[in-house]
mmCIF file of N, CA and C in Angstrom:
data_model
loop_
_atom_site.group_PDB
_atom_site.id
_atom_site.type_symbol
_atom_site.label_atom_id
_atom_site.label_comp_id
_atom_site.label_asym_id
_atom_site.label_seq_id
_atom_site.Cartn_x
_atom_site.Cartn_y
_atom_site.Cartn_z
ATOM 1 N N UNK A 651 13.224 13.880 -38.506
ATOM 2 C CA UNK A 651 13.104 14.621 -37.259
ATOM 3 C C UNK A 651 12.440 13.766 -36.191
ATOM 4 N N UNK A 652 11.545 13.144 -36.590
ATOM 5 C CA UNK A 652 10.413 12.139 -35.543
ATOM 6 C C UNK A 652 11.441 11.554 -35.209
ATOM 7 N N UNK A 653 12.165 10.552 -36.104
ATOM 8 C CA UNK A 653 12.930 9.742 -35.766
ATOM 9 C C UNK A 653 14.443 9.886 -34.633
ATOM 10 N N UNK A 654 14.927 10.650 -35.325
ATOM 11 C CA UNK A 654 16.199 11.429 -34.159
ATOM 12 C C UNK A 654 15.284 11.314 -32.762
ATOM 13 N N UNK A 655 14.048 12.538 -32.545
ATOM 14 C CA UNK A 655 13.180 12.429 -31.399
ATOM 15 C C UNK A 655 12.951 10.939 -30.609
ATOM 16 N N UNK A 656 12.594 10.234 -31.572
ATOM 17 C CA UNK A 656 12.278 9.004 -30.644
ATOM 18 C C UNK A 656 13.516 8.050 -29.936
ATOM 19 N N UNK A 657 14.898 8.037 -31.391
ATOM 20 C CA UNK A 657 15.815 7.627 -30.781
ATOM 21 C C UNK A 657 16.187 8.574 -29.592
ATOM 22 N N UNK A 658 16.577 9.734 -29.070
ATOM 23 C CA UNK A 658 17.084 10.100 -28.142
ATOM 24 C C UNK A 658 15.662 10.128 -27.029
ATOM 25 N N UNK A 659 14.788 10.130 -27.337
ATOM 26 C CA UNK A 659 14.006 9.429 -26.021
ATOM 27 C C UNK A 659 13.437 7.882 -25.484
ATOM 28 N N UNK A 660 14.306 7.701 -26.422
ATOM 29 C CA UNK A 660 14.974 6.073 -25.989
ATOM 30 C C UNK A 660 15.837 5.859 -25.255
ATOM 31 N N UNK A 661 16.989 6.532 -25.880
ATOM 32 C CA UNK A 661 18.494 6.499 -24.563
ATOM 33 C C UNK A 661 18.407 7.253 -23.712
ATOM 34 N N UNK A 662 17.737 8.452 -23.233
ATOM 35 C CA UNK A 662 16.935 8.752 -22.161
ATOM 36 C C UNK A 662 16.476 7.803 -21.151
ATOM 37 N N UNK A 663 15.591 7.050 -22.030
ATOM 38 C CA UNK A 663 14.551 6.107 -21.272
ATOM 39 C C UNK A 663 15.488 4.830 -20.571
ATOM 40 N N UNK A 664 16.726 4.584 -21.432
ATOM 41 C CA UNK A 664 17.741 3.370 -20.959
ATOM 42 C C UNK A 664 18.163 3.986 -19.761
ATOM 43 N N UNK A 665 19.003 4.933 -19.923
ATOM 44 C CA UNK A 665 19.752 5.768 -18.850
ATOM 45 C C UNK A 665 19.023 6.096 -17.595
ATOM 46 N N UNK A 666 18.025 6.427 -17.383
ATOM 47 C CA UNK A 666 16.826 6.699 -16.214
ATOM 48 C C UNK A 666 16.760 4.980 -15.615
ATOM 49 N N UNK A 667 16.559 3.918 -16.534
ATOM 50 C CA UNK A 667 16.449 2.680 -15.976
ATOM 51 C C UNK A 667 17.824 2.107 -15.755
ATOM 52 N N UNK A 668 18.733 2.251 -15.946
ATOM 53 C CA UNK A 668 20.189 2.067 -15.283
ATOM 54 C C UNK A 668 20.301 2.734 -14.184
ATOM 55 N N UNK A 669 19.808 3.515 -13.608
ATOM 56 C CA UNK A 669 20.014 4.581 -12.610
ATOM 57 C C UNK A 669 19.099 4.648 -11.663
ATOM 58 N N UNK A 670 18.893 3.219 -11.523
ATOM 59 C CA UNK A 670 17.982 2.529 -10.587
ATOM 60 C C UNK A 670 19.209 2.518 -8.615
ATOM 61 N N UNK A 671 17.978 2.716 -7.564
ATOM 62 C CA UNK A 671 18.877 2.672 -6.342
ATOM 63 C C UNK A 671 18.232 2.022 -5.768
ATOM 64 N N UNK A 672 19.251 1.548 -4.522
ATOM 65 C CA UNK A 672 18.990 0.228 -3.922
ATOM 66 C C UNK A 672 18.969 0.990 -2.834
ATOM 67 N N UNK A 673 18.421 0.092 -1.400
ATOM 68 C CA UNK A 673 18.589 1.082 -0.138
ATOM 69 C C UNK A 673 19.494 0.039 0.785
ATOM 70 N N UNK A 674 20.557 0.608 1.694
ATOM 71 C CA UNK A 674 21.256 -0.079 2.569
ATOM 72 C C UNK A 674 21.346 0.387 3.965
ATOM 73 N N UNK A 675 21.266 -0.372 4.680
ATOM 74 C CA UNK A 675 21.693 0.274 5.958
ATOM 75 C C UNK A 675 23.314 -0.352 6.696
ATOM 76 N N UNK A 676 24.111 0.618 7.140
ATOM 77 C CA UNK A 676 25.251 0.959 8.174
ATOM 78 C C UNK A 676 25.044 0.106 9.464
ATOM 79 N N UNK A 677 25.334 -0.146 10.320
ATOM 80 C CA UNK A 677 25.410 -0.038 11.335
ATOM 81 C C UNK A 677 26.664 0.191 12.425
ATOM 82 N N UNK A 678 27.626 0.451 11.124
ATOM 83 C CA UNK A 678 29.191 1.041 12.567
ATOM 84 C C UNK A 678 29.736 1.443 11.197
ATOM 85 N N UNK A 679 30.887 2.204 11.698
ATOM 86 C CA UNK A 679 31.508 2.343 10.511
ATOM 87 C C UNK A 679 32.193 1.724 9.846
ATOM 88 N N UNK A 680 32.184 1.638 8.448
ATOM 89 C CA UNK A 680 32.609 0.604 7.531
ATOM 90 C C UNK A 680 33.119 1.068 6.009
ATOM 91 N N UNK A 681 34.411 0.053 5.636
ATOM 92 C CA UNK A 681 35.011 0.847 4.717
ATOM 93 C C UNK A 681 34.676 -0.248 3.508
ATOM 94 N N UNK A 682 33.810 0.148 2.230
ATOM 95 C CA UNK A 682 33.560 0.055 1.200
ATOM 96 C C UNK A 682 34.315 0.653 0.054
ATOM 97 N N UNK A 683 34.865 -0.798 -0.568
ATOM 98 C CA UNK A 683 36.140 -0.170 -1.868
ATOM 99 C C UNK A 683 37.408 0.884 -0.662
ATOM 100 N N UNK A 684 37.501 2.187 -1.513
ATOM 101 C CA UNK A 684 38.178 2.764 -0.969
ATOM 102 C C UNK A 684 37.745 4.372 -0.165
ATOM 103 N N UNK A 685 36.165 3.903 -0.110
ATOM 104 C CA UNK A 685 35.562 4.974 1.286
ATOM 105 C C UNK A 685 35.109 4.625 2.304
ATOM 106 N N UNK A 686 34.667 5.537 2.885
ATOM 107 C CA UNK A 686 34.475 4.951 4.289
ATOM 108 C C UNK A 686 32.864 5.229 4.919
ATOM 109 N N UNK A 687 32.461 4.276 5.044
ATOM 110 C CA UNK A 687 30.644 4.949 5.259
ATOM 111 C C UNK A 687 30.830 5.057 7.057
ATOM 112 N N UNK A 688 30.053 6.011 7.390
ATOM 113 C CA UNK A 688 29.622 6.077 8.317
ATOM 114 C C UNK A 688 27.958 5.651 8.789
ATOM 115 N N UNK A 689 28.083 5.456 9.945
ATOM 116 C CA UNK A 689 26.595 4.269 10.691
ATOM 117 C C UNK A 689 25.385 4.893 9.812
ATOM 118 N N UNK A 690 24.069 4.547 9.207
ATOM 119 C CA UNK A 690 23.290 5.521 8.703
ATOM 120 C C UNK A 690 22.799 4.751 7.375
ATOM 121 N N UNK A 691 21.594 5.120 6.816
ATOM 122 C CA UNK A 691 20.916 4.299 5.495
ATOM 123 C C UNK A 691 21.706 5.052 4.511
ATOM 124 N N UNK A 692 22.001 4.746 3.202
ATOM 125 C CA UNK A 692 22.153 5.159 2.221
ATOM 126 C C UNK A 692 21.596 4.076 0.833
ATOM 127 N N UNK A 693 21.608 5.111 -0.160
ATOM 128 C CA UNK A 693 20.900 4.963 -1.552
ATOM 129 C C UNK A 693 22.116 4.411 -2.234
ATOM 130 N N UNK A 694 22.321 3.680 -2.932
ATOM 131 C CA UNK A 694 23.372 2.999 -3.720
ATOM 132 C C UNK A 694 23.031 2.785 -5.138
ATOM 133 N N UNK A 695 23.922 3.411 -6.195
ATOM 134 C CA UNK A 695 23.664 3.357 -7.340
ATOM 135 C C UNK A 695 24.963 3.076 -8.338
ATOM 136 N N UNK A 696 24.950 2.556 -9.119
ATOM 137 C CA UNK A 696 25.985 2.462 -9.957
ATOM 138 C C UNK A 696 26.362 2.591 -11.236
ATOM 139 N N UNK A 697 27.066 2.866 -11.954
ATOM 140 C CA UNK A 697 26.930 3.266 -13.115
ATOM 141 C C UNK A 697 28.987 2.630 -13.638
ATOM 142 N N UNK A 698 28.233 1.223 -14.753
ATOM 143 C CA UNK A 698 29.804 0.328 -15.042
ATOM 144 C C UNK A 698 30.273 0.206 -13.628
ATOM 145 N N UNK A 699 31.775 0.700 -13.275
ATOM 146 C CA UNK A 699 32.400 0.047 -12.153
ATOM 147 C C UNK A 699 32.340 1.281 -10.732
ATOM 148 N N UNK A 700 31.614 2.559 -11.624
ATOM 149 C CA UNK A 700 31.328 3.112 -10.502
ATOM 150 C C UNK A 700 30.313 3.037 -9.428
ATOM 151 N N UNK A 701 30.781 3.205 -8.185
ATOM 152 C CA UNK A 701 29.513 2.892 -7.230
ATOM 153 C C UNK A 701 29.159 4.203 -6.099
ATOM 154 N N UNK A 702 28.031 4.352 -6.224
ATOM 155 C CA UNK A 702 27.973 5.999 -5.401
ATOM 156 C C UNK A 702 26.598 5.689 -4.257
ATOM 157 N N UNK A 703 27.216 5.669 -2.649
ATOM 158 C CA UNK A 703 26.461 6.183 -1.339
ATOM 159 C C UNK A 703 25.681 7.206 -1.162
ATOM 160 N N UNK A 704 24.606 7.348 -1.116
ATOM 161 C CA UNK A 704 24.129 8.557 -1.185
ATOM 162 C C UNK A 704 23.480 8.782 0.265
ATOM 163 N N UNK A 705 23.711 9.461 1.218
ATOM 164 C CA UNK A 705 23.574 9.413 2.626
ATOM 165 C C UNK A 705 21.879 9.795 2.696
ATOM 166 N N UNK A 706 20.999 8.941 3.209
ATOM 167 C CA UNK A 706 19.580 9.343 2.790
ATOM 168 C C UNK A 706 19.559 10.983 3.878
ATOM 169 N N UNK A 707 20.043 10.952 5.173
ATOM 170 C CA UNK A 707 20.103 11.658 5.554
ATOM 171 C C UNK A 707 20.671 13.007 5.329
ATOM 172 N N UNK A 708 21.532 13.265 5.157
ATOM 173 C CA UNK A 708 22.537 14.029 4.723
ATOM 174 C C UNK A 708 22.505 14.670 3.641
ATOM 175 N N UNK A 709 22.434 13.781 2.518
ATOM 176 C CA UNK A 709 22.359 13.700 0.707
ATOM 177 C C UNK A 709 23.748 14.114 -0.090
ATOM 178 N N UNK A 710 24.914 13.775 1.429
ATOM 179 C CA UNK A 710 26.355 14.238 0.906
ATOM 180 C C UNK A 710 26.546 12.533 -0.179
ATOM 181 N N UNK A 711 27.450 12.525 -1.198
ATOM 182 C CA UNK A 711 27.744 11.008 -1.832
ATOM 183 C C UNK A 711 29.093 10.841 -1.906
ATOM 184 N N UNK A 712 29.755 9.988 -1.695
ATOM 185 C CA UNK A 712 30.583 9.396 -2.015
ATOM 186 C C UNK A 712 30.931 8.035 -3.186
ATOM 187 N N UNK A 713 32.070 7.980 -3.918
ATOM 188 C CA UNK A 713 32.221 6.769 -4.616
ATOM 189 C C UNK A 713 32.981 6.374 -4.509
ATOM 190 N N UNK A 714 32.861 4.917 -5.273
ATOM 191 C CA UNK A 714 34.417 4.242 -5.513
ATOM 192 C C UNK A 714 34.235 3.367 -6.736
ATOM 193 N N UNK A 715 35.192 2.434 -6.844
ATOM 194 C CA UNK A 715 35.178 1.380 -8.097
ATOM 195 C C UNK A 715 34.569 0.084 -7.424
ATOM 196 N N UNK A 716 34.011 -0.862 -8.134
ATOM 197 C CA UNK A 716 34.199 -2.211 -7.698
ATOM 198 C C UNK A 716 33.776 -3.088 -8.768
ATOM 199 N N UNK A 717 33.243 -4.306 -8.832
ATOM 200 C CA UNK A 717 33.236 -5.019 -9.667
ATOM 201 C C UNK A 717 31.586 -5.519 -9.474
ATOM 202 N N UNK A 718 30.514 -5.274 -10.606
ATOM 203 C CA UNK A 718 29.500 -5.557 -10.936
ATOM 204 C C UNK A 718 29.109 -6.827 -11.413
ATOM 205 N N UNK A 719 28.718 -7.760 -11.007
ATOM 206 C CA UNK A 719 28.612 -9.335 -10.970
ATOM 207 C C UNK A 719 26.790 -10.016 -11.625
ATOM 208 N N UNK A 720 26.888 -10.302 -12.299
ATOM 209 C CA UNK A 720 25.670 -10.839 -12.898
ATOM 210 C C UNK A 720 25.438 -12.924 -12.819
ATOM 211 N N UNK A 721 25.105 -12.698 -11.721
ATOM 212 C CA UNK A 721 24.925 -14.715 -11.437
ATOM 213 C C UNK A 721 23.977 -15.084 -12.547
ATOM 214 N N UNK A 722 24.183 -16.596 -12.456
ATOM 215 C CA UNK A 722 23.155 -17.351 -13.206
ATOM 216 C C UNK A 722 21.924 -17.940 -12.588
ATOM 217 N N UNK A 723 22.117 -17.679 -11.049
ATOM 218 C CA UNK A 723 20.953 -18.508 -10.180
ATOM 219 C C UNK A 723 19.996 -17.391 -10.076
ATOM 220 N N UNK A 724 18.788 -17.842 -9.131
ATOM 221 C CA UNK A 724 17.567 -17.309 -8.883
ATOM 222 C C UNK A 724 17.866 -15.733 -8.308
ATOM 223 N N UNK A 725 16.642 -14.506 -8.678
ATOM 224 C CA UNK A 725 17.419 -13.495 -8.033
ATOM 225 C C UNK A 725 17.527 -12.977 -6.786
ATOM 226 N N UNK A 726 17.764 -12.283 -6.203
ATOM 227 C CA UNK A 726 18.124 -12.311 -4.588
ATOM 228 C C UNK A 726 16.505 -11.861 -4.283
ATOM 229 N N UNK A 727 16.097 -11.989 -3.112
ATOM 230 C CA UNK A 727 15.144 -11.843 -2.625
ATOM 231 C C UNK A 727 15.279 -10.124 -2.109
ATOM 232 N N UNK A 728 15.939 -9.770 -1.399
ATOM 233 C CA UNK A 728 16.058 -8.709 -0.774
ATOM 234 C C UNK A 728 17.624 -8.080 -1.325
ATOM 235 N N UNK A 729 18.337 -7.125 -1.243
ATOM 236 C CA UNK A 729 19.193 -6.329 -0.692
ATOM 237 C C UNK A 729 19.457 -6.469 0.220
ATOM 238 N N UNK A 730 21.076 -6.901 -0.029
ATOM 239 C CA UNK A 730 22.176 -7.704 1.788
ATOM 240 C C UNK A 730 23.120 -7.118 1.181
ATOM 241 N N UNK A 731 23.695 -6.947 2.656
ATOM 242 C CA UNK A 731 25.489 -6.916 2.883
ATOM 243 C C UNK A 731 25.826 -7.432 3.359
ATOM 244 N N UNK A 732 27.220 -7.835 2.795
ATOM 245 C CA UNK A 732 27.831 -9.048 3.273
ATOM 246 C C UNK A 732 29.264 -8.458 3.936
ATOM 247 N N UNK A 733 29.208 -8.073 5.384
ATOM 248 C CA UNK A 733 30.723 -7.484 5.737
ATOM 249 C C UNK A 733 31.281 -8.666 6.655
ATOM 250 N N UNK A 734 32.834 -8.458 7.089
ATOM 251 C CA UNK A 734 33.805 -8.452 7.631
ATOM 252 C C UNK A 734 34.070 -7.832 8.539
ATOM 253 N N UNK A 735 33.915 -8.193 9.677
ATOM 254 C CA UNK A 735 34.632 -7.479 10.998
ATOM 255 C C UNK A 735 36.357 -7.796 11.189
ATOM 256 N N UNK A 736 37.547 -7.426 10.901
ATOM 257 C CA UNK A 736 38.440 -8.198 11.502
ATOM 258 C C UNK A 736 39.517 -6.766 11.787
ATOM 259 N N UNK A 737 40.233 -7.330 13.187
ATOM 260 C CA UNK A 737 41.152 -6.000 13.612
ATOM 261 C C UNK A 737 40.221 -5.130 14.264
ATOM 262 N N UNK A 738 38.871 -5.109 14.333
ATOM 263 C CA UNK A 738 38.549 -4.118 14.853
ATOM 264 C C UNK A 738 37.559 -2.938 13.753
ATOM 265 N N UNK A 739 37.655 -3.357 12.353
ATOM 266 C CA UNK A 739 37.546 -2.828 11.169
ATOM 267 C C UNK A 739 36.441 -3.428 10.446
ATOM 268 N N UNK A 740 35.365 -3.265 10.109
ATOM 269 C CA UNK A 740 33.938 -3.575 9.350
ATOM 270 C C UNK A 740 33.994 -3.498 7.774
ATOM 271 N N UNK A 741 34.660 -4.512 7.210
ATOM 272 C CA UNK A 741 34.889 -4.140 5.213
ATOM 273 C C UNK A 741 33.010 -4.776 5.108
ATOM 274 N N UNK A 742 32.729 -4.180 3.732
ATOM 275 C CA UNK A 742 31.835 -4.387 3.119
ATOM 276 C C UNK A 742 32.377 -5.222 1.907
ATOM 277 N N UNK A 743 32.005 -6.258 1.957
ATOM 278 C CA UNK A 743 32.752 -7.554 0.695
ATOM 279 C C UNK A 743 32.286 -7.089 -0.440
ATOM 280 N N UNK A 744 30.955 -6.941 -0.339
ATOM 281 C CA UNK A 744 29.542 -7.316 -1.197
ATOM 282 C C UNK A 744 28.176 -7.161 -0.821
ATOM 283 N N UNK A 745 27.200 -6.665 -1.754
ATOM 284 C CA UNK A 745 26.232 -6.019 -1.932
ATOM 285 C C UNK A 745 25.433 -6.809 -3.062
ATOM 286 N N UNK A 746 24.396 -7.685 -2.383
ATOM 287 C CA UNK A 746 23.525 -8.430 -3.447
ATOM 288 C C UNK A 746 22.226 -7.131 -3.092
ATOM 289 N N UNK A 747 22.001 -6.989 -4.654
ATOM 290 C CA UNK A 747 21.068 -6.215 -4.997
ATOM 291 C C UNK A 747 19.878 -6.763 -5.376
ATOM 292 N N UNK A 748 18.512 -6.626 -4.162
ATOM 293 C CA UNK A 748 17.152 -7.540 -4.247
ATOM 294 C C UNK A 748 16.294 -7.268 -5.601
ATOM 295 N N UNK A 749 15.788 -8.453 -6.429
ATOM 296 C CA UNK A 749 14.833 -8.113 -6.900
ATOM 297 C C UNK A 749 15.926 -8.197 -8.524
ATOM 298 N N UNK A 750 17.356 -8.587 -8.345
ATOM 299 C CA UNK A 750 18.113 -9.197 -9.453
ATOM 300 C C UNK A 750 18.911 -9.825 -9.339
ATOM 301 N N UNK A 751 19.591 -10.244 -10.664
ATOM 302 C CA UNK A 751 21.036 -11.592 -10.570
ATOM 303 C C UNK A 751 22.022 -10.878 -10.147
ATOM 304 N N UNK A 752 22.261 -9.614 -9.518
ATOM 305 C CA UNK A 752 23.582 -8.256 -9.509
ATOM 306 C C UNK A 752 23.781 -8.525 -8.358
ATOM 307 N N UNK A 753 25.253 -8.292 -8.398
ATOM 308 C CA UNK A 753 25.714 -8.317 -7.013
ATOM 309 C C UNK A 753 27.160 -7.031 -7.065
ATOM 310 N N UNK A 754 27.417 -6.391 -6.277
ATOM 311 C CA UNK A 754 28.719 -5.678 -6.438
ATOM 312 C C UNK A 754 29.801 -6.102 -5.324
ATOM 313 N N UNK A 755 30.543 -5.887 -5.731
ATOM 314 C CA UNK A 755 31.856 -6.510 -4.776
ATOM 315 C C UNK A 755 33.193 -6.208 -5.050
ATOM 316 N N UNK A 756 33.588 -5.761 -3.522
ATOM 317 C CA UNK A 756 34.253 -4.496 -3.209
ATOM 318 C C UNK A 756 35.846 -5.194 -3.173
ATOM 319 N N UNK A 757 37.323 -4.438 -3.314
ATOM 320 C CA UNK A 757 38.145 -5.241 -3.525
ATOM 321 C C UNK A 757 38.880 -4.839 -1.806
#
């Protein structure tokens, strides 16, 4: 019985630390994967290839897919975005996440 107990407040304890958020800020509107953020901070979290906006304001979320990237170099200092203006249109490439080797990046 102890034992069952401790294992499932273990994978508890994993799952709570995967479900770690990053903070980003907007500044025009911009289309990430296949949504579309509007100007405004949001909470960013991910879980495998899912990735979910969480409007700090608002607290409406949106997701999408993208691809979760683990470098071998030093870890990022801060939380950046890396967009694209072209046409008139603001893509979000990529999202280095401060404070690790993670990066996400949008197709």
């Amino acid at each position: 019985m102890k034992i069952k107990f401790f294992i499932g407040f273990a994978i508890l304890g994993l799952s709570l630390a995967s479900a770690k958020s990053y903070e980003i800020s907007v500044d025009t509107v911009s289309k990430a994967g296949e949504v579309q953020l509007q100007p405004g901070a949001y909470k960013v979290t991910f879980d495998g290839a899912k990735v979910k906006f969480t409007d700090e304001n608002s607290g409406k979320s949106v997701e999408t897919n993208a691809t979760i990237e683990t470098n071998g170099k030093a870890k990022f200092d801060a939380t950046a975005v890396e967009t694209e203006q072209k046409d008139g249109v603001t893509t979000v490439h990529e999202i280095d996440l401060g404070g690790t080797r993670t990066d996400i990046k949008f197709q």
